[in-house]
Tab-separated table of C-alpha atoms in Angstrom:
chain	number	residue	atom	x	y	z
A	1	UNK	CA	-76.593	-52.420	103.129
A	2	UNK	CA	-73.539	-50.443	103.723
A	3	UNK	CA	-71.295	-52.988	104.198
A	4	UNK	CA	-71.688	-54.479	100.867
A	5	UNK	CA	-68.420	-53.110	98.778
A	6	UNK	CA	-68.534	-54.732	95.481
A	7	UNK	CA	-65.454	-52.871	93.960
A	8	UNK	CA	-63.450	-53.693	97.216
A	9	UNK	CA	-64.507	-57.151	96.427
A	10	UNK	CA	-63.619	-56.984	92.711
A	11	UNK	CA	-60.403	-55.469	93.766
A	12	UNK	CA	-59.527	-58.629	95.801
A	13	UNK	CA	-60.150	-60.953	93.280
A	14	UNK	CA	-58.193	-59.498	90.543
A	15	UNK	CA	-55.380	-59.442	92.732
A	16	UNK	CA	-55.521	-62.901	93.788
A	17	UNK	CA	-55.686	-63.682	89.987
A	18	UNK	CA	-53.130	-61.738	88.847
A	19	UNK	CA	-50.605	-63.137	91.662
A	20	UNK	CA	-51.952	-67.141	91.552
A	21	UNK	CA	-49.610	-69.405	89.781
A	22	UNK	CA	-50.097	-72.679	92.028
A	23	UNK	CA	-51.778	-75.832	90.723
A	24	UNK	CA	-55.163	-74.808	91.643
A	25	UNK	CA	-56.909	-73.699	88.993
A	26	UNK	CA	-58.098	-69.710	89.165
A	27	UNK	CA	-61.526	-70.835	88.798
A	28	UNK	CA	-61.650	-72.707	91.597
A	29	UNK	CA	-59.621	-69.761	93.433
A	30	UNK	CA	-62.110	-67.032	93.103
A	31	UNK	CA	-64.810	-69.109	93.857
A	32	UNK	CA	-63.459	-69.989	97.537
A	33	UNK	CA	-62.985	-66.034	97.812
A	34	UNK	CA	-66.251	-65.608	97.229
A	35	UNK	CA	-67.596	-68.346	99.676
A	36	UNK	CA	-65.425	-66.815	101.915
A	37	UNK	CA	-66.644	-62.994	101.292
A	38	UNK	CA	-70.141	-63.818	101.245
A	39	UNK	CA	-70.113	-65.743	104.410
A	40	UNK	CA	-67.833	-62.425	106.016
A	41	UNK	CA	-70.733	-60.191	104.895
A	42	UNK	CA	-74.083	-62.727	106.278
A	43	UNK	CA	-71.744	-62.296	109.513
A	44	UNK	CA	-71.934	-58.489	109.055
A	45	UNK	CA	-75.544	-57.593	108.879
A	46	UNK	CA	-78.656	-59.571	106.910
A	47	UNK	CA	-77.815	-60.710	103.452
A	48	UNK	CA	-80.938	-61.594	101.102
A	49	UNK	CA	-80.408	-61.821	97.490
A	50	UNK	CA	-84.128	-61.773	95.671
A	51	UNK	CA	-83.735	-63.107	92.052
A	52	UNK	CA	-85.768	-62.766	88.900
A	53	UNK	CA	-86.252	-66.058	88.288
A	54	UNK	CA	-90.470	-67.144	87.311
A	55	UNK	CA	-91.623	-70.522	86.981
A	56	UNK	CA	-89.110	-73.166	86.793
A	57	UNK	CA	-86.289	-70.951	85.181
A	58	UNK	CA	-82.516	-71.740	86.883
A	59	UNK	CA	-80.415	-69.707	85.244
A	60	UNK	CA	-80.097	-66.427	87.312
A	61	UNK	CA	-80.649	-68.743	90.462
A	62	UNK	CA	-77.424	-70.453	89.537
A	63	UNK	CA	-75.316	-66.967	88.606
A	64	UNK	CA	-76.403	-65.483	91.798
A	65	UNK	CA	-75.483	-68.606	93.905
A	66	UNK	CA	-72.076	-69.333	92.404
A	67	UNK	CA	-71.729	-65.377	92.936
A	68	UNK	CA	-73.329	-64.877	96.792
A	69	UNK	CA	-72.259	-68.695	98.241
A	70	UNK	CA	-74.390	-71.609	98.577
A	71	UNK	CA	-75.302	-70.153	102.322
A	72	UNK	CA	-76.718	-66.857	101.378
A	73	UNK	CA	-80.278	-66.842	101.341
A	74	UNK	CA	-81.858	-66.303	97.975
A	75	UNK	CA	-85.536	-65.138	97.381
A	76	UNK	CA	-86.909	-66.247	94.117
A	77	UNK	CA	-89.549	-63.635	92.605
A	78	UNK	CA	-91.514	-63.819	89.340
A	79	UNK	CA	-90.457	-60.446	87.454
A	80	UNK	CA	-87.992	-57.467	87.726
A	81	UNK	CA	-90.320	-55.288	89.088
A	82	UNK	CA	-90.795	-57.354	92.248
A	83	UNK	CA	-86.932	-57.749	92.647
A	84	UNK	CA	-86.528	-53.924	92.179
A	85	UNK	CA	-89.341	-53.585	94.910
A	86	UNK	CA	-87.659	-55.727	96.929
A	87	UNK	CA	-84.605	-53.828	96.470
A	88	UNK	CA	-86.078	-50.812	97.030
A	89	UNK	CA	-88.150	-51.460	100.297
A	90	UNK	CA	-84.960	-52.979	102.003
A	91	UNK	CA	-86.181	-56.648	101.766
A	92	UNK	CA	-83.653	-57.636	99.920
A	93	UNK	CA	-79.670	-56.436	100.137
A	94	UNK	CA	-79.126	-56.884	96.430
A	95	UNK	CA	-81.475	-57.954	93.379
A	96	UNK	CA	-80.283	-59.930	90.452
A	97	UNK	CA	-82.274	-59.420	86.700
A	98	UNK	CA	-81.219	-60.194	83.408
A	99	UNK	CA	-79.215	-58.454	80.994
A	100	UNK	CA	-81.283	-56.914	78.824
A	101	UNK	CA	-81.758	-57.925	75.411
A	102	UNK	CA	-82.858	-56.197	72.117
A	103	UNK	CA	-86.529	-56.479	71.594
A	104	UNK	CA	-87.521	-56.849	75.729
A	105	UNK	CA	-91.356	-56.311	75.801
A	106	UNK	CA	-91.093	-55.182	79.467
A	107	UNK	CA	-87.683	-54.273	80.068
A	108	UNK	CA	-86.531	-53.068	83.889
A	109	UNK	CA	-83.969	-50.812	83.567
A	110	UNK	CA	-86.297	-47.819	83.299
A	111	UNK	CA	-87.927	-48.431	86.512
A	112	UNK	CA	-84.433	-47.031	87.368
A	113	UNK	CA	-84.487	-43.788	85.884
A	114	UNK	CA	-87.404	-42.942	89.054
A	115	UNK	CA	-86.372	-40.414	91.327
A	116	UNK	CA	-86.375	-41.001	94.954
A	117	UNK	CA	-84.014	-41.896	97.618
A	118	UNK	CA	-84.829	-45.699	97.952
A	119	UNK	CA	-84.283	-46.266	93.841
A	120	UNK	CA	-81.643	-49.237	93.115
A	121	UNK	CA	-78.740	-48.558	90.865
A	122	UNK	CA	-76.820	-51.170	89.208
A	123	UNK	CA	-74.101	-52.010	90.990
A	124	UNK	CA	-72.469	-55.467	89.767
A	125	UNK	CA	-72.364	-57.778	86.677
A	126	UNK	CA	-72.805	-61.786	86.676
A	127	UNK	CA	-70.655	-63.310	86.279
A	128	UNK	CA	-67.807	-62.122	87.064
A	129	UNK	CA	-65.245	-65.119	87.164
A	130	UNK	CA	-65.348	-68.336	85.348
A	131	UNK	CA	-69.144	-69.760	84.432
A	132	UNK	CA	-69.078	-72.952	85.955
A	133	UNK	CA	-71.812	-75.441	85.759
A	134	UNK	CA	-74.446	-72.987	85.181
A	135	UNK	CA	-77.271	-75.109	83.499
A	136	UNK	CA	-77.602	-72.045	81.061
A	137	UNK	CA	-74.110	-71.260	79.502
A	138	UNK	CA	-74.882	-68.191	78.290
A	139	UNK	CA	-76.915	-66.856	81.565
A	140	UNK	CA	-75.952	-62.942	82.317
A	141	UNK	CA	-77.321	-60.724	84.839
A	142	UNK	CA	-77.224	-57.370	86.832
A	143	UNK	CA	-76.820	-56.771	90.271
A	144	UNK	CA	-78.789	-54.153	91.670
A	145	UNK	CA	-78.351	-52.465	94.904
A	146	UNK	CA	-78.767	-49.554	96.792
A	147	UNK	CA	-75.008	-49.589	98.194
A	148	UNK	CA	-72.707	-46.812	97.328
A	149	UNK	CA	-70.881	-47.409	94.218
A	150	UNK	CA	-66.761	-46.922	94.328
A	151	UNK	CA	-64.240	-47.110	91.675
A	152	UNK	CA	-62.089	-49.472	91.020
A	153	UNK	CA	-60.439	-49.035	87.965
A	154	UNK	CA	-61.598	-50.914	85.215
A	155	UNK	CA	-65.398	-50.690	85.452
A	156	UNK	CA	-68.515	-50.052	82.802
A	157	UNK	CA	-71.360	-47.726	83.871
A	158	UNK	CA	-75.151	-47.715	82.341
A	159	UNK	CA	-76.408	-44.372	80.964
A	160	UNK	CA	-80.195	-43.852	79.907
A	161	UNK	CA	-81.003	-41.205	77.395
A	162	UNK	CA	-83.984	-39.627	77.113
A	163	UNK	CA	-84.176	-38.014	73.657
A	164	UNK	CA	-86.893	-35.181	72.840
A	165	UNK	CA	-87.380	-36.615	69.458
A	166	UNK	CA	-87.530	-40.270	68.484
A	167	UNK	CA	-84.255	-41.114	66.409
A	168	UNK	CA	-83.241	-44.755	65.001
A	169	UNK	CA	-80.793	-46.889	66.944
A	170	UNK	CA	-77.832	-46.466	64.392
A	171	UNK	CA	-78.064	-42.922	64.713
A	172	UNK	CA	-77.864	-43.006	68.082
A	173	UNK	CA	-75.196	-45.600	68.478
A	174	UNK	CA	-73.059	-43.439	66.353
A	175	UNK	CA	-73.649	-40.850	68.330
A	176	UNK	CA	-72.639	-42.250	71.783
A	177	UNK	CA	-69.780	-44.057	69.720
A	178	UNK	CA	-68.512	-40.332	68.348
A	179	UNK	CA	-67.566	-40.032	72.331
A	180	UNK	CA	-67.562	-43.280	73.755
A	181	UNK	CA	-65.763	-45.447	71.148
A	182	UNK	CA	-67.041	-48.929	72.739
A	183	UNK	CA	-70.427	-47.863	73.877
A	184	UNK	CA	-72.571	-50.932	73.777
A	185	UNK	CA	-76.141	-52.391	74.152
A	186	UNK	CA	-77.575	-49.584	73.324
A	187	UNK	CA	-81.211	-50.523	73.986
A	188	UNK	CA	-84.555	-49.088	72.978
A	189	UNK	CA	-87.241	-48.901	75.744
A	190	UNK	CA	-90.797	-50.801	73.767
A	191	UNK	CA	-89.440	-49.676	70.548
A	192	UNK	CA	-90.494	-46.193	70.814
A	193	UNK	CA	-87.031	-44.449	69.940
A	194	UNK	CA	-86.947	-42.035	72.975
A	195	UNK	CA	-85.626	-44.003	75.771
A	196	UNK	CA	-82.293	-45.342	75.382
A	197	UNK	CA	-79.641	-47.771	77.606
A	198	UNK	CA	-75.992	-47.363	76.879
A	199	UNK	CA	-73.170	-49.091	78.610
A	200	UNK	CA	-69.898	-47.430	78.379
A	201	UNK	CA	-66.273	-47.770	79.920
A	202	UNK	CA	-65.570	-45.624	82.580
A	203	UNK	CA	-67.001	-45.083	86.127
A	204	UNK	CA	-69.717	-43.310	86.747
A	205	UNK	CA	-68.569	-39.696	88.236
A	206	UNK	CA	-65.658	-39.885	85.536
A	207	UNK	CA	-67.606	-40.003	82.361
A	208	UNK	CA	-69.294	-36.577	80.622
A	209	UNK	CA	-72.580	-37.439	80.372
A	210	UNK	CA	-73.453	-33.818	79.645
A	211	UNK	CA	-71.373	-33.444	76.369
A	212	UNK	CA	-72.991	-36.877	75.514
A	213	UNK	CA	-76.175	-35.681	76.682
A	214	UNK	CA	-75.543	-32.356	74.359
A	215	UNK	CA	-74.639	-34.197	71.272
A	216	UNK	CA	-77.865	-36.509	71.014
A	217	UNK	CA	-80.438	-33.764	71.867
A	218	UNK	CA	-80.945	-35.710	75.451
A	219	UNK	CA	-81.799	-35.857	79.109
A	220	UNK	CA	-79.550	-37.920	80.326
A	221	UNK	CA	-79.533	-40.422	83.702
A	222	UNK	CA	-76.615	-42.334	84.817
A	223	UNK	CA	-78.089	-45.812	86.232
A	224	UNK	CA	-75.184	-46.828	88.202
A	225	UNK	CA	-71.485	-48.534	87.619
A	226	UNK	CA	-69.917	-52.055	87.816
A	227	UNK	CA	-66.688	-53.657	88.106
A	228	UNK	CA	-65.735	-55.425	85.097
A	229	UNK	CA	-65.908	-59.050	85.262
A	230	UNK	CA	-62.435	-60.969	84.876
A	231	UNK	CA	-61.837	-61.679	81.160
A	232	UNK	CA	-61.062	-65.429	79.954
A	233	UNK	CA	-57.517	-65.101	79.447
A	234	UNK	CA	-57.656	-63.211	83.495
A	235	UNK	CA	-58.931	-66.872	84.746
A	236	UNK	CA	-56.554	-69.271	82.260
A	237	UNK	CA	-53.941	-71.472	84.041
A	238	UNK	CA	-50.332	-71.956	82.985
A	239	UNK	CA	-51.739	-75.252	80.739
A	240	UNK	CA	-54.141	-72.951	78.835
A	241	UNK	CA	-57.705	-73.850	80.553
């Protein structure tokens, strides 16, 4: 999975943005690109995307086509941990999951804080241009992968804390937010008050975990980076839509 290089492909598409000003709308611009990347990198090596996506549920499906191309082959699996295997054994090139949300029974994330050399690390966020048709409007996911993350100069990264004792979510939002003024989703593993998810600006390698890591009382893990996705007002046309 080397060849995958999600910031060089973020870095492509923010230029084409930034530069369009044709009749075409933006939209429809970065989705050709991707078409076009994806179909570069099935020509490169095998491509397999394995999606969470149980029963009769679309909505990941549909991010992860509109993201990979309508040619990439996409494995459907009932829960994260399958994707993350997947992931992890090398039958799949990249894994899509949900965003996590507040009160997840089973959340995934933590299966990342394992140590071991075949462990995913988030790597991407969906989506990352305009929605589309998505049958779910409000559909967001996370890439997984086990490809080297790069920088690219606006990106987020995921940080899990591990805290020696259990402390309430305000407290330690306003603790990440003393250092990282727009931390976000900061997520509770089962309730429990130890395990933590934070998502903060900043790429990986840059940010000081440690002082963070110091100021709540503890261990800290950094889960991986992403490019961040092109805002609204990145994708609007010279009429406004």
């Amino acid at each position: 999975s080397k060849f995958i290089r999600p910031a060089r492909e973020a870095l492509i598409l923010r230029r084409l943005v930034a530069r369009h000003d044709g009749k075409l709308p933006k939209a429809v611009i970065v989705r050709m690109w991707r078409e076009m990347i994806s179909a570069l990198l099935q020509v490169e090596g095998p491509f397999v995307v394995a999606v969470q996506a149980p029963k009769s549920e679309t909505a990941l499906w549909d991010l992860a086509r509109d993201h990979y191309g309508s040619r990439v082959r996409i494995t459907p699996l009932p829960a994260g941990a399958d994707v993350l295997k997947a992931v992890a054994r090398g039958k799949a090139t990249v894994g899509i999951l949900p965003l996590p949300r507040q009160g997840d029974r089973s959340p995934w994330w933590p299966q990342l804080m394992a140590k071991g050399d075949g462990v995913p690390h988030v790597m991407g966020r969906l989506p990352f241009g305009d929605i589309g048709n998505v049958r779910d409007p409000k559909a967001e996911a996370m890439v997984i992968g086990r490809a080297p993350n790069e920088p690219t100069g606006d990106d987020r990264s995921w940080i899990a804390l591990s805290l020696k004792t259990p402390r309430s979510r305000r407290a330690v939002l306003a603790a990440a937010k003393a250092l990282q003024p727009d931390a976000r989703l900061c997520l509770d593993r089962i309730g429990k008050g130890r395990d933590w998810l934070l998502d903060v600006a900043g790429f990986g390698s840059d940010i000081d975990a440690v002082q963070l890591g110091n100021a709540l009382g503890a261990e800290i893990r950094l889960l991986g980076s992403y490019a961040s996705p092109l805002p609204a007002a990145a994708l609007a046309d010279a009429n406004g839509h």
